[in-house]
Amino acid sequence: MLTMQDIKGHYFFTDEDAELLRQLRPLAEANRERMADEFYDYLLGIPETAEFLKDSTLRQRLRKTHQEWFLALFTGSYDNLYYHTLQRIGQTHVRIGLKAHFVNAAMNVIRHFIIELLQENFPNIQERRKFRNAAEKIVDINLDIMSASYQEEELRKVFVNR
Ligand code: HEM
């Protein structure tokens, strides 16, 4: 069983990365609406994902939930509680029957959004590269943990059907 410490080690995620992400928090806050607009334009543009967002009350609530997740990328604190939260988020998407493919594709949208933000706000290449490396690591760690929930569910099905 991996710990968050193990996972961070495998991604060479350092305390400096955590600090860099924390420094990006105000920028993330200032762009939370834009992030949600782009994320929801994307999800509503694909019939298979739009299907999950038909109810407008639920959609408004979820928009906030997805924004909170986005902001949590930039807290600067990534401990076992964070790990368990991400496992739970992965399990939630497995439970509702969303294909892993759409989580992967949606994470790609987030990754591009963050890279665009950095591009717009940090003209100095060296500085931007440090922020980008840290952001790429935390995005990849998120996807890794959420994907593991899908793999565990597949394994569970294999054993249940034996
Ligand atoms: C719920 C994050 C992709 C639809 C959630 C929750 C989080 C989250 C934090 C709350 C889960 C909980 O507290 O247990 C993410 C992240 C994604 C992603 C990080 C990928 C970058 C998607 C996609 C869809 C989607 C592609 C497709 C429409 C939903 C729905 C729920 C949900 C419908 C509510 C499930 C329920 O409680 O019944 N998501 N999400 N998410 N997400 Fe996502």
CSV table of C-alpha atoms and ligand atoms in Angstrom, one decimal:
chain,number,residue,atom,x,y,z
A,1,MET,CA,0.0,0.0,0.0
A,2,LEU,CA,1.5,3.3,-1.1
A,3,THR,CA,1.6,6.4,1.0
A,4,MET,CA,1.4,10.0,-0.3
A,5,GLN,CA,5.1,10.2,0.7
A,6,ASP,CA,5.9,7.2,-1.7
A,7,ILE,CA,3.9,8.7,-4.5
A,8,LYS,CA,5.5,12.1,-4.2
A,9,GLY,CA,8.9,10.4,-4.2
A,10,HIS,CA,8.1,8.5,-7.4
A,11,TYR,CA,7.3,11.8,-9.1
A,12,PHE,CA,10.3,13.7,-7.6
A,13,PHE,CA,7.7,16.0,-6.1
A,14,THR,CA,9.7,18.2,-3.6
A,15,ASP,CA,8.8,20.7,-0.8
A,16,GLU,CA,9.9,23.3,-3.3
A,17,ASP,CA,7.2,22.1,-5.7
A,18,ALA,CA,4.7,22.3,-2.9
A,19,GLU,CA,5.8,25.9,-2.2
A,20,LEU,CA,5.6,26.9,-5.9
A,21,LEU,CA,2.1,25.5,-6.1
A,22,ARG,CA,1.1,27.4,-3.0
A,23,GLN,CA,2.4,30.6,-4.6
A,24,LEU,CA,0.1,30.0,-7.5
A,25,ARG,CA,-3.0,29.9,-5.3
A,26,PRO,CA,-4.0,33.6,-5.8
A,27,LEU,CA,-3.8,33.2,-9.5
A,28,ALA,CA,-5.9,30.0,-9.4
A,29,GLU,CA,-8.4,31.8,-7.2
A,30,ALA,CA,-8.6,34.7,-9.6
A,31,ASN,CA,-9.3,32.4,-12.5
A,32,ARG,CA,-11.6,29.9,-10.9
A,33,GLU,CA,-14.6,31.1,-12.9
A,34,ARG,CA,-12.7,30.9,-16.1
A,35,MET,CA,-11.5,27.4,-15.3
A,36,ALA,CA,-15.1,26.3,-14.6
A,37,ASP,CA,-16.4,27.9,-17.8
A,38,GLU,CA,-13.8,26.1,-19.9
A,39,PHE,CA,-14.2,22.8,-18.0
A,40,TYR,CA,-18.0,22.9,-18.3
A,41,ASP,CA,-18.0,24.0,-22.0
A,42,TYR,CA,-15.8,21.0,-22.6
A,43,LEU,CA,-18.0,18.5,-20.6
A,44,LEU,CA,-21.2,19.9,-22.1
A,45,GLY,CA,-19.8,19.6,-25.6
A,46,ILE,CA,-19.5,15.8,-25.5
A,47,PRO,CA,-22.8,13.9,-25.3
A,48,GLU,CA,-21.5,11.1,-23.0
A,49,THR,CA,-20.3,13.6,-20.4
A,50,ALA,CA,-23.2,16.1,-20.9
A,51,GLU,CA,-25.5,13.2,-20.0
A,52,PHE,CA,-24.2,13.4,-16.4
A,53,LEU,CA,-24.9,17.2,-16.2
A,54,LYS,CA,-28.5,17.4,-17.4
A,55,ASP,CA,-30.0,18.6,-14.1
A,56,SER,CA,-29.2,22.4,-13.8
A,57,THR,CA,-29.3,22.4,-9.9
A,58,LEU,CA,-26.9,19.5,-9.8
A,59,ARG,CA,-24.8,21.2,-12.4
A,60,GLN,CA,-24.5,24.4,-10.4
A,61,ARG,CA,-23.5,22.4,-7.3
A,62,LEU,CA,-21.0,20.3,-9.2
A,63,ARG,CA,-19.4,23.4,-10.9
A,64,LYS,CA,-18.5,24.5,-7.4
A,65,THR,CA,-17.2,21.0,-6.5
A,66,HIS,CA,-15.0,20.9,-9.5
A,67,GLN,CA,-13.7,24.4,-8.8
A,68,GLU,CA,-12.9,23.4,-5.2
A,69,TRP,CA,-10.9,20.5,-6.5
A,70,PHE,CA,-9.0,22.8,-8.9
A,71,LEU,CA,-8.1,25.2,-6.0
A,72,ALA,CA,-7.0,22.3,-3.9
A,73,LEU,CA,-4.2,21.7,-6.4
A,74,PHE,CA,-2.7,24.9,-5.0
A,75,THR,CA,-2.9,24.5,-1.2
A,76,GLY,CA,0.8,23.6,-0.9
A,77,SER,CA,-0.2,20.7,1.4
A,78,TYR,CA,-0.3,17.2,-0.1
A,79,ASP,CA,-0.6,14.6,2.7
A,80,ASN,CA,-2.3,11.3,3.2
A,81,LEU,CA,-5.6,13.1,3.8
A,82,TYR,CA,-5.2,14.6,0.3
A,83,TYR,CA,-4.4,11.1,-1.0
A,84,HIS,CA,-7.5,9.6,0.5
A,85,THR,CA,-9.7,12.4,-0.8
A,86,LEU,CA,-8.4,11.8,-4.3
A,87,GLN,CA,-9.1,8.0,-3.9
A,88,ARG,CA,-12.6,8.9,-2.9
A,89,ILE,CA,-13.0,11.2,-5.9
A,90,GLY,CA,-11.8,8.4,-8.2
A,91,GLN,CA,-14.3,6.0,-6.7
A,92,THR,CA,-17.1,8.5,-7.1
A,93,HIS,CA,-16.5,8.6,-10.8
A,94,VAL,CA,-16.3,4.8,-11.1
A,95,ARG,CA,-19.6,4.5,-9.1
A,96,ILE,CA,-21.5,6.9,-11.4
A,97,GLY,CA,-20.3,4.9,-14.4
A,98,LEU,CA,-18.1,7.5,-16.1
A,99,LYS,CA,-15.5,5.9,-18.4
A,100,ALA,CA,-11.9,6.5,-17.3
A,101,HIS,CA,-11.3,7.9,-20.7
A,102,PHE,CA,-13.3,11.0,-19.9
A,103,VAL,CA,-11.4,11.6,-16.6
A,104,ASN,CA,-8.2,11.4,-18.6
A,105,ALA,CA,-9.4,13.7,-21.3
A,106,ALA,CA,-10.8,16.2,-18.7
A,107,MET,CA,-7.5,16.2,-16.9
A,108,ASN,CA,-5.9,17.1,-20.2
A,109,VAL,CA,-8.2,20.1,-20.4
A,110,ILE,CA,-7.1,21.2,-16.9
A,111,ARG,CA,-3.5,20.7,-17.7
A,112,HIS,CA,-3.8,23.0,-20.8
A,113,PHE,CA,-5.7,25.5,-18.8
A,114,ILE,CA,-2.9,25.8,-16.2
A,115,ILE,CA,-0.2,26.0,-18.8
A,116,GLU,CA,-2.1,28.8,-20.6
A,117,LEU,CA,-2.4,30.7,-17.2
A,118,LEU,CA,1.3,30.3,-16.6
A,119,GLN,CA,2.1,31.4,-20.2
A,120,GLU,CA,0.0,34.6,-19.7
A,121,ASN,CA,1.4,35.5,-16.3
A,122,PHE,CA,5.1,34.5,-16.2
A,123,PRO,CA,7.0,36.0,-19.1
A,124,ASN,CA,10.3,34.8,-17.7
A,125,ILE,CA,11.0,31.3,-19.1
A,126,GLN,CA,13.0,29.9,-16.2
A,127,GLU,CA,10.4,31.1,-13.6
A,128,ARG,CA,7.6,29.7,-15.7
A,129,ARG,CA,9.3,26.4,-16.2
A,130,LYS,CA,9.6,25.9,-12.4
A,131,PHE,CA,5.9,26.6,-11.9
A,132,ARG,CA,5.0,24.4,-14.9
A,133,ASN,CA,7.0,21.4,-13.6
A,134,ALA,CA,5.4,21.6,-10.2
A,135,ALA,CA,1.9,21.9,-11.8
A,136,GLU,CA,2.5,19.0,-14.2
A,137,LYS,CA,3.6,16.8,-11.3
A,138,ILE,CA,0.5,17.5,-9.2
A,139,VAL,CA,-1.8,17.1,-12.1
A,140,ASP,CA,-0.2,13.7,-13.0
A,141,ILE,CA,-0.3,12.6,-9.3
A,142,ASN,CA,-4.1,13.4,-9.3
A,143,LEU,CA,-4.7,11.4,-12.4
A,144,ASP,CA,-2.6,8.6,-11.2
A,145,ILE,CA,-4.6,8.2,-7.9
A,146,MET,CA,-7.9,8.6,-9.7
A,147,SER,CA,-6.9,6.1,-12.4
A,148,ALA,CA,-6.0,3.6,-9.7
A,149,SER,CA,-9.6,3.6,-8.5
A,150,TYR,CA,-10.7,2.5,-12.0
A,151,GLN,CA,-8.0,-0.3,-12.1
A,152,GLU,CA,-9.1,-1.5,-8.6
A,153,GLU,CA,-12.7,-1.6,-9.7
A,154,GLU,CA,-11.8,-3.6,-12.9
A,155,LEU,CA,-9.9,-6.1,-10.7
A,156,ARG,CA,-12.8,-6.4,-8.3
A,157,LYS,CA,-15.1,-7.2,-11.2
A,158,VAL,CA,-12.7,-9.9,-12.4
A,159,PHE,CA,-12.6,-11.6,-9.0
A,160,VAL,CA,-16.4,-11.3,-8.4
A,161,ASN,CA,-17.1,-12.9,-11.8
A,162,ARG,CA,-14.7,-15.9,-11.3
B,1,HEM,C1,-18.0,14.6,-8.7
B,1,HEM,C2,-13.5,16.0,-9.6
B,1,HEM,C3,-14.0,14.7,-14.2
B,1,HEM,C4,-18.8,14.4,-13.4
B,1,HEM,C5,-16.7,15.1,-8.5
B,1,HEM,C6,-16.1,15.4,-7.2
B,1,HEM,C7,-14.9,15.9,-7.5
B,1,HEM,C8,-14.6,15.7,-8.9
B,1,HEM,C9,-13.9,16.4,-6.5
B,1,HEM,C10,-16.8,15.2,-5.9
B,1,HEM,C11,-16.6,13.8,-5.5
B,1,HEM,C12,-16.7,13.4,-4.1
B,1,HEM,O1,-16.7,14.3,-3.2
B,1,HEM,O2,-16.7,12.2,-3.8
B,1,HEM,C13,-13.2,15.7,-10.9
B,1,HEM,C14,-11.9,15.7,-11.5
B,1,HEM,C15,-12.1,15.3,-12.8
B,1,HEM,C16,-13.5,15.1,-13.0
B,1,HEM,C17,-10.6,16.0,-10.8
B,1,HEM,C18,-11.0,15.2,-13.9
B,1,HEM,C19,-10.1,16.1,-14.1
B,1,HEM,C20,-15.4,14.6,-14.4
B,1,HEM,C21,-16.0,14.3,-15.7
B,1,HEM,C22,-17.3,14.3,-15.5
B,1,HEM,C23,-17.5,14.4,-14.1
B,1,HEM,C24,-15.2,14.1,-17.0
B,1,HEM,C25,-18.3,14.0,-16.5
B,1,HEM,C26,-19.5,14.7,-16.6
B,1,HEM,C27,-19.0,14.4,-12.1
B,1,HEM,C28,-20.2,14.1,-11.4
B,1,HEM,C29,-20.0,14.1,-10.0
B,1,HEM,C30,-18.6,14.4,-9.9
B,1,HEM,C31,-21.6,13.8,-12.1
B,1,HEM,C32,-21.0,13.9,-8.9
B,1,HEM,C33,-21.1,12.4,-8.6
B,1,HEM,C34,-22.1,12.2,-7.4
B,1,HEM,O3,-21.8,12.6,-6.3
B,1,HEM,O4,-23.1,11.5,-7.7
B,1,HEM,N1,-15.8,15.3,-9.5
B,1,HEM,N2,-14.1,15.3,-11.8
B,1,HEM,N3,-16.4,14.6,-13.4
B,1,HEM,N4,-18.0,14.6,-11.1
B,1,HEM,FE1,-16.1,15.0,-11.5
